[in-house]
Amino acid sequence: MNLTTLRIDLDRLHRQLVTLGGIGALPGGGVARLALSDADRAGRDLVVDWMRKLGLQVTVDRIGNVLGLRPGESDGLPVTVGSHIDTVKAGGIYDGNLGVLAGLEVIAVLNDAGIVTKRPLAVGFFTNEEGSRFAPDMMGSAVHQGFLDLDQALAVRGIDGKSVGEELVRIGYAGEVPTGIFRAHCYFELHVEQGPVLEQEGMQIGAVEGVQGISWTEYRISGVSNHAGTTPMRMRRDAGYLAAAISVEARAIAQAMGGDQVATTGLLQFKPNLVNVIPGEAVITVDLRNTDEMLLQAAERRMHEFVARNAAAENLDVQQRVLARFEPVAFDPVMVDLVEREAHRLGYSVRRMPSGAGHDAQMFAPNCPTAMIFVPSVRGISHNPAEFTTQDQIGAGAQVLLGVVLEQAMK
Ligand code: GLV
Ligand code: MN
Ligand code: MN
């Protein structure tokens, strides 16, 4: 059979995306399936059921990663497709979910055509890619590929005080399969871009060359809570003031450095958080990212010095905790070429590009040839219920995924 004539079934893929997106659906659109929540469990159960119906051999490892294996003609390492199905607290239905369900669609196409690939195939989803509830992000794939200690990950407490280990047991996904030893022949991940570049340039496919470095820090600031009217400015130990200053400094750092540097304060909490009380405690997070490790380190240094100087000036105690730290990752150029070539062969416009978001693929990249395929995000919006990618754009990405998987699995 001529494999180049195989076509993904876009209606089937889209139906599954919408069905999975209905679990944890938010009233005005979008979805909330924080890692290891009840909604995450329901989403997992559904995808596992779909995997079994496709005849995949499903395994769950000790950090709750789920892999479905399809044997090939020969034993050996599987050509692996994966992503995640957890979401941020108010996210879209595409982030992560598309990559997993497109992987299942590849399997469905091969089943329908009665094709057994030479190499085995695996499709998986990895625990807590988002990192919104439990830090770091990419937790499951990091443990899976041997870059994060299992016990350390299981002990992590989330924003609600529960631990990863407890929550895995509670939702029934504390599996038996050991972590850190799975190796893939190669790894592919289809994902929405989550940024504006492809849309602005009118491109259909992104051939992702790598992922930028990520640095997440939490600052817990302690001062003295006091009366907002009676406490002279010179006598204040205002934790809220330093937190606000850190947020402004993060923006200043990114502006001063320019280039690819980005900086975000995504979490800011005051105690007691009342109009007429000086905050005695504050918690703030800073997310710094750059494609260049040296520049990322320079941004971290500048923030570190700023916090130390200003905490001393306001007589505050600051506890600093690294929540996540990943160096920039480059994908295998041969694999990036493969994505580009396949997209061109199918008649799609392609742009090579870095990824601004973190992805499970970056955990595979040091261990096996890895590549990602991006499809556009309408208006560049993501981590937002309004996240949207058109059916045509999804179809193009899934078709490229099918092509590159076959290319690797048939030789
Ligand atoms: C994960 O989605 C990240 O890049 O923050
Ligand atoms: Mn994602
Ligand atoms: Mn995400």
Coordinates of C-alpha atoms and ligand atoms in Angstrom, one line a residue:
M1 CA 0.0 0.0 0.0
N2 CA 1.2 3.5 -0.8
L3 CA 1.5 5.0 2.7
T4 CA 1.6 8.6 1.4
T5 CA -2.1 8.3 0.6
L6 CA -3.1 7.7 4.2
R7 CA -5.2 10.5 5.6
I8 CA -6.2 11.4 9.2
D9 CA -9.9 11.6 10.0
L10 CA -10.2 15.2 11.0
D11 CA -13.9 14.8 12.2
R12 CA -12.9 11.9 14.5
L13 CA -10.0 13.8 15.9
H14 CA -12.0 17.0 16.4
R15 CA -14.9 15.1 18.1
Q16 CA -12.4 13.6 20.6
L17 CA -10.9 17.0 21.3
V18 CA -14.3 18.5 22.0
T19 CA -15.3 15.5 24.1
L20 CA -12.2 15.6 26.2
G21 CA -12.6 19.4 26.5
G22 CA -16.0 18.8 28.0
I23 CA -14.4 17.2 31.1
G24 CA -13.8 20.0 33.5
A25 CA -15.4 22.5 31.1
L26 CA -15.8 26.0 32.4
P27 CA -19.2 27.7 32.1
G28 CA -18.1 30.4 29.6
G29 CA -15.8 28.0 27.6
G30 CA -12.4 26.6 28.2
V31 CA -11.4 23.9 30.7
A32 CA -10.0 23.4 34.2
R33 CA -8.2 20.1 34.7
L34 CA -5.4 20.8 37.0
A35 CA -3.0 17.9 37.4
L36 CA -4.3 15.1 39.6
S37 CA -7.6 16.8 40.3
D38 CA -10.9 14.9 40.0
A39 CA -11.4 16.4 36.5
D40 CA -7.9 15.2 35.5
R41 CA -8.8 11.7 36.7
A42 CA -12.0 11.7 34.5
G43 CA -10.0 13.0 31.5
R44 CA -7.4 10.3 32.1
D45 CA -10.1 7.5 32.4
L46 CA -11.6 8.6 29.1
V47 CA -8.3 8.7 27.2
V48 CA -7.2 5.3 28.7
D49 CA -10.6 3.9 27.5
W50 CA -9.9 5.3 24.0
M51 CA -6.4 3.8 24.1
R52 CA -7.8 0.3 25.0
K53 CA -10.4 0.5 22.3
L54 CA -7.6 1.1 19.8
G55 CA -6.0 -2.1 21.0
L56 CA -3.1 -0.3 22.7
Q57 CA -1.3 -2.0 25.7
V58 CA -1.7 0.5 28.4
T59 CA 0.8 1.0 31.2
V60 CA 0.9 3.5 34.1
D61 CA 4.2 4.3 35.8
R62 CA 4.9 5.4 39.3
I63 CA 4.5 9.1 38.6
G64 CA 1.2 8.5 36.7
N65 CA 2.4 8.8 33.2
V66 CA 0.3 6.7 30.8
L67 CA 1.7 5.0 27.7
G68 CA -0.2 3.0 25.1
L69 CA 2.0 0.6 23.1
R70 CA 1.2 -0.8 19.7
P71 CA 3.6 -3.7 18.7
G72 CA 5.5 -3.5 15.5
E73 CA 7.0 -6.3 13.3
S74 CA 10.2 -6.1 15.2
D75 CA 10.9 -5.5 18.9
G76 CA 13.0 -2.5 19.8
L77 CA 12.4 1.0 21.0
P78 CA 9.0 2.5 20.0
V79 CA 8.5 5.6 17.9
T80 CA 6.8 7.7 20.6
V81 CA 4.2 10.4 20.4
G82 CA 3.1 12.3 23.4
S83 CA 2.0 15.4 25.3
H84 CA -0.2 16.1 28.3
I85 CA -3.9 16.3 29.2
D86 CA -3.7 18.4 32.4
T87 CA -4.5 22.1 31.9
V88 CA -4.0 25.4 33.8
K89 CA -6.9 26.5 36.0
A90 CA -8.7 28.3 33.1
G91 CA -7.2 27.0 30.0
G92 CA -8.1 26.0 26.4
I93 CA -9.0 22.5 25.1
Y94 CA -6.0 22.3 22.7
D95 CA -2.9 22.8 24.8
G96 CA -1.4 19.3 25.2
N97 CA -4.6 17.5 24.5
L98 CA -4.1 18.0 20.7
G99 CA -0.8 16.2 20.8
V100 CA -2.1 13.2 22.7
L101 CA -5.3 12.8 20.6
A102 CA -3.5 13.3 17.3
G103 CA -1.2 10.5 18.4
L104 CA -4.3 8.3 18.9
E105 CA -5.6 9.4 15.5
V106 CA -2.4 8.2 13.9
I107 CA -3.0 4.8 15.6
A108 CA -6.6 4.8 14.4
V109 CA -5.6 5.4 10.8
L110 CA -3.1 2.6 10.9
N111 CA -5.7 0.2 12.5
D112 CA -8.2 1.1 9.8
A113 CA -5.7 0.5 7.1
G114 CA -4.5 -2.8 8.7
I115 CA -0.9 -1.6 8.8
V116 CA 1.6 -3.1 11.1
T117 CA 4.6 -0.8 11.4
K118 CA 8.2 -2.2 11.4
R119 CA 8.9 -0.5 14.8
P120 CA 6.5 -0.4 17.7
L121 CA 4.6 2.8 18.3
A122 CA 3.7 4.4 21.7
V123 CA 1.3 7.2 22.5
G124 CA 1.4 8.7 25.9
F125 CA 0.4 11.5 28.2
F126 CA 2.7 12.8 31.0
T127 CA 1.7 13.9 34.5
N128 CA 1.6 17.5 35.4
E129 CA 3.1 19.2 32.4
E130 CA 1.6 22.5 33.3
G131 CA 3.1 22.9 36.7
S132 CA 0.3 25.2 37.8
R133 CA -0.7 23.1 40.8
F134 CA 2.6 21.3 41.5
A135 CA 6.0 22.7 40.5
P136 CA 8.0 22.0 38.4
D137 CA 6.2 21.8 35.1
M138 CA 7.0 18.9 32.8
M139 CA 7.2 16.8 36.1
G140 CA 6.0 13.5 34.7
S141 CA 8.2 13.6 31.6
A142 CA 11.2 14.7 33.6
V143 CA 10.8 11.7 35.9
H144 CA 10.1 9.5 33.0
Q145 CA 13.3 10.4 31.2
G146 CA 15.4 10.3 34.3
F147 CA 15.9 14.1 34.9
L148 CA 13.9 14.4 38.2
D149 CA 14.1 12.0 41.1
L150 CA 10.8 10.1 41.6
D151 CA 10.6 10.5 45.4
Q152 CA 11.4 14.2 45.2
A153 CA 8.5 14.6 42.7
L154 CA 6.1 12.5 44.8
A155 CA 6.9 14.7 47.8
V156 CA 6.1 18.0 46.1
R157 CA 3.2 19.9 47.7
G158 CA 0.9 21.8 45.5
I159 CA -0.8 25.2 45.9
D160 CA -3.5 23.5 48.0
G161 CA -1.0 21.7 50.3
K162 CA -1.7 18.2 48.9
S163 CA 1.3 16.1 47.7
V164 CA 1.8 14.6 44.3
G165 CA 2.1 11.1 45.8
E166 CA -1.1 11.4 47.8
E167 CA -3.1 12.8 44.9
L168 CA -1.8 10.1 42.5
V169 CA -3.1 7.4 44.9
R170 CA -6.4 9.2 45.5
I171 CA -7.2 9.4 41.8
G172 CA -6.0 5.8 41.1
Y173 CA -3.0 6.6 38.9
A174 CA -0.1 5.6 41.2
G175 CA 1.1 3.0 38.7
E176 CA 3.7 0.2 39.1
V177 CA 5.9 0.7 36.1
P178 CA 9.4 2.0 37.1
T179 CA 10.4 5.5 35.9
G180 CA 13.6 6.8 34.4
I181 CA 14.3 3.8 32.2
F182 CA 11.9 4.1 29.2
R183 CA 13.7 4.9 26.0
A184 CA 12.1 5.8 22.7
H185 CA 13.5 5.3 19.2
C186 CA 12.5 8.9 18.7
Y187 CA 9.8 11.3 20.0
F188 CA 7.3 13.6 18.3
E189 CA 4.9 16.1 19.8
L190 CA 2.2 18.1 18.0
H191 CA 1.2 21.2 19.9
V192 CA -0.5 24.5 19.4
E193 CA 2.0 27.3 19.1
Q194 CA 0.5 29.3 22.0
G195 CA 1.9 32.5 20.5
P196 CA 1.2 34.8 17.5
V197 CA 4.1 34.1 15.1
L198 CA 2.6 31.5 12.7
E199 CA -0.7 33.4 12.4
Q200 CA 1.0 36.8 11.9
E201 CA 3.2 35.4 9.2
G202 CA 0.4 33.4 7.6
M203 CA 2.3 30.0 8.1
Q204 CA 0.5 26.7 8.6
I205 CA 3.2 24.6 10.3
G206 CA 6.0 25.4 12.7
A207 CA 9.1 23.1 12.7
V208 CA 10.2 23.6 16.2
E209 CA 14.0 23.9 16.6
G210 CA 14.1 23.9 20.4
V211 CA 12.6 25.3 23.7
Q212 CA 13.8 28.3 25.5
G213 CA 15.3 28.1 29.1
I214 CA 12.8 28.5 31.9
S215 CA 13.4 29.9 35.4
W216 CA 10.7 30.0 38.0
T217 CA 11.3 31.5 41.5
E218 CA 9.0 32.0 44.4
Y219 CA 9.7 34.7 47.0
R220 CA 8.1 34.5 50.4
I221 CA 8.5 37.9 52.0
S222 CA 7.9 38.6 55.7
G223 CA 7.6 42.0 57.3
V224 CA 5.3 43.5 59.8
S225 CA 1.6 44.0 59.4
N226 CA 0.5 47.4 60.7
H227 CA -1.9 50.3 60.5
A228 CA -2.0 52.0 57.0
G229 CA -2.7 55.4 58.5
T230 CA -0.6 55.6 61.6
T231 CA 2.7 53.9 60.5
P232 CA 5.2 56.5 59.2
M233 CA 6.7 55.5 55.9
R234 CA 10.2 55.4 57.4
M235 CA 9.1 52.8 60.0
R236 CA 7.4 50.4 57.6
R237 CA 8.4 46.8 56.9
D238 CA 6.0 46.4 54.0
A239 CA 6.1 43.0 52.4
G240 CA 3.6 44.0 49.8
Y241 CA 5.7 46.9 48.7
L242 CA 8.7 44.6 47.9
A243 CA 6.5 42.1 46.1
A244 CA 5.1 44.9 43.9
A245 CA 8.6 46.2 43.3
I246 CA 9.8 42.7 42.2
S247 CA 6.9 42.5 39.7
V248 CA 7.9 45.9 38.2
E249 CA 11.6 44.9 38.2
A250 CA 10.8 41.7 36.3
R251 CA 9.3 43.9 33.5
A252 CA 12.2 46.3 33.7
I253 CA 14.7 43.4 33.3
A254 CA 12.9 42.1 30.2
Q255 CA 12.7 45.6 28.7
A256 CA 16.3 46.4 29.4
M257 CA 17.6 43.1 28.0
G258 CA 15.3 43.1 24.9
G259 CA 15.7 40.3 22.4
D260 CA 14.0 37.0 23.5
Q261 CA 13.9 37.8 27.2
V262 CA 10.5 37.6 28.8
A263 CA 9.4 38.0 32.4
T264 CA 6.2 37.4 34.2
T265 CA 4.7 37.7 37.7
G266 CA 1.8 35.1 37.6
L267 CA 1.1 34.8 41.3
L268 CA 1.0 37.5 43.9
Q269 CA -0.6 37.1 47.3
F270 CA -0.8 39.6 50.2
K271 CA -1.6 38.9 53.9
P272 CA -4.0 40.0 55.2
N273 CA -4.9 41.6 51.9
L274 CA -7.1 44.5 53.3
V275 CA -7.3 48.1 52.1
N276 CA -6.1 49.7 55.4
V277 CA -3.5 47.1 56.5
I278 CA 0.2 47.1 55.6
P279 CA 0.9 43.5 54.3
G280 CA 2.9 41.6 56.8
E281 CA 3.5 38.8 54.3
A282 CA 3.6 38.4 50.6
V283 CA 4.2 35.6 48.1
I284 CA 5.2 36.4 44.5
T285 CA 6.5 34.2 41.7
V286 CA 8.7 35.3 38.8
D287 CA 8.9 33.4 35.5
L288 CA 12.0 34.4 33.4
R289 CA 12.7 32.8 30.0
N290 CA 15.3 33.2 27.3
T291 CA 16.6 31.1 24.5
D292 CA 20.2 31.9 25.6
E293 CA 21.3 30.3 28.9
M294 CA 23.9 33.0 29.6
L295 CA 21.4 35.8 29.2
L296 CA 18.9 33.9 31.3
Q297 CA 21.5 33.7 34.0
A298 CA 22.1 37.4 33.7
A299 CA 18.4 38.1 34.2
E300 CA 18.4 35.8 37.3
R301 CA 21.4 37.6 38.8
R302 CA 19.9 41.0 38.3
M303 CA 16.6 39.9 40.0
H304 CA 18.5 38.3 42.8
E305 CA 20.5 41.5 43.5
F306 CA 17.4 43.6 43.3
V307 CA 15.6 41.5 45.9
A308 CA 18.6 41.4 48.3
R309 CA 19.1 45.2 48.1
N310 CA 15.5 46.1 48.5
A311 CA 14.7 43.6 51.2
A312 CA 17.6 45.0 53.3
A313 CA 16.4 48.6 52.7
E314 CA 12.9 47.7 53.9
N315 CA 14.1 45.4 56.7
L316 CA 12.3 42.4 55.3
D317 CA 13.0 38.6 55.4
V318 CA 12.8 36.9 52.1
Q319 CA 12.8 33.1 51.5
Q320 CA 13.6 32.3 48.0
R321 CA 12.7 28.9 46.3
V322 CA 13.4 27.7 42.8
L323 CA 10.2 26.2 41.5
A324 CA 11.6 25.2 38.1
R325 CA 14.8 25.6 36.2
F326 CA 15.4 24.2 32.7
E327 CA 18.2 25.2 30.4
P328 CA 17.3 25.9 26.7
V329 CA 17.0 22.7 24.6
A330 CA 17.8 22.2 21.0
F331 CA 16.0 19.5 19.0
D332 CA 17.8 17.1 16.6
P333 CA 18.3 19.0 13.3
V334 CA 17.7 15.9 11.3
M335 CA 14.3 15.5 13.0
V336 CA 13.5 19.2 12.5
D337 CA 14.4 18.8 8.8
L338 CA 12.1 15.8 8.6
V339 CA 9.1 17.8 9.9
E340 CA 9.9 20.6 7.5
R341 CA 10.2 18.2 4.5
E342 CA 7.0 16.4 5.4
A343 CA 5.1 19.6 5.7
H344 CA 6.4 20.8 2.4
R345 CA 5.6 17.5 0.7
L346 CA 2.0 17.9 1.9
G347 CA 1.9 21.4 0.4
Y348 CA 1.9 23.4 3.7
S349 CA 3.9 26.5 4.4
V350 CA 6.5 26.0 7.2
R351 CA 8.5 28.2 9.4
R352 CA 11.4 27.0 11.7
M353 CA 11.0 28.5 15.1
P354 CA 11.8 28.2 18.8
S355 CA 9.2 27.3 21.4
G356 CA 8.3 29.9 24.0
A357 CA 6.4 27.4 26.1
G358 CA 7.8 24.4 28.0
H359 CA 7.0 21.0 26.6
D360 CA 7.3 17.3 27.4
A361 CA 9.4 17.0 24.3
Q362 CA 12.3 18.8 25.9
M363 CA 12.7 16.0 28.4
F364 CA 13.0 13.5 25.6
A365 CA 15.5 15.6 23.5
P366 CA 18.6 14.7 25.5
N367 CA 17.8 10.9 25.3
C368 CA 16.5 10.4 21.7
P369 CA 16.0 12.3 18.4
T370 CA 13.1 14.6 19.1
A371 CA 10.9 17.1 17.2
M372 CA 7.8 19.1 17.6
I373 CA 5.2 20.3 15.1
F374 CA 3.4 23.6 15.9
V375 CA 0.1 24.7 14.5
P376 CA -1.1 28.3 14.8
S377 CA -3.0 29.7 17.8
V378 CA -5.7 32.2 16.7
R379 CA -4.7 35.6 18.0
G380 CA -1.7 33.9 19.7
I381 CA -3.9 33.3 22.8
S382 CA -3.2 30.4 25.2
H383 CA -3.5 29.5 28.9
N384 CA -6.9 31.2 28.4
P385 CA -10.3 29.7 27.7
A386 CA -10.3 31.6 24.4
E387 CA -7.5 29.5 23.1
F388 CA -8.5 28.4 19.6
T389 CA -7.0 26.6 16.5
T390 CA -9.1 26.0 13.4
Q391 CA -10.0 22.5 12.3
D392 CA -8.0 23.0 9.1
Q393 CA -4.9 24.0 11.1
I394 CA -5.4 20.9 13.3
G395 CA -5.8 18.7 10.3
A396 CA -2.6 20.0 8.7
G397 CA -0.6 19.4 11.9
A398 CA -2.0 15.9 12.5
Q399 CA -1.3 15.0 8.8
V400 CA 2.3 16.0 9.2
L401 CA 2.5 14.0 12.5
L402 CA 1.2 10.9 10.6
G403 CA 3.8 11.4 7.9
V404 CA 6.8 11.8 10.2
V405 CA 5.7 8.9 12.4
L406 CA 5.4 6.6 9.4
E407 CA 8.8 7.8 8.1
Q408 CA 10.4 6.7 11.3
A409 CA 8.3 3.6 12.1
M410 CA 8.7 2.0 8.7
K411 CA 12.4 1.9 8.4
Ligands
GLV1 C1 4.0 25.3 30.3 O1 2.9 25.3 29.8 C2 4.8 26.5 30.4 O2 5.5 26.7 29.4 O3 4.6 27.3 31.3
MN2 MN 1.3 22.3 26.6
MN3 MN 0.3 24.8 28.9

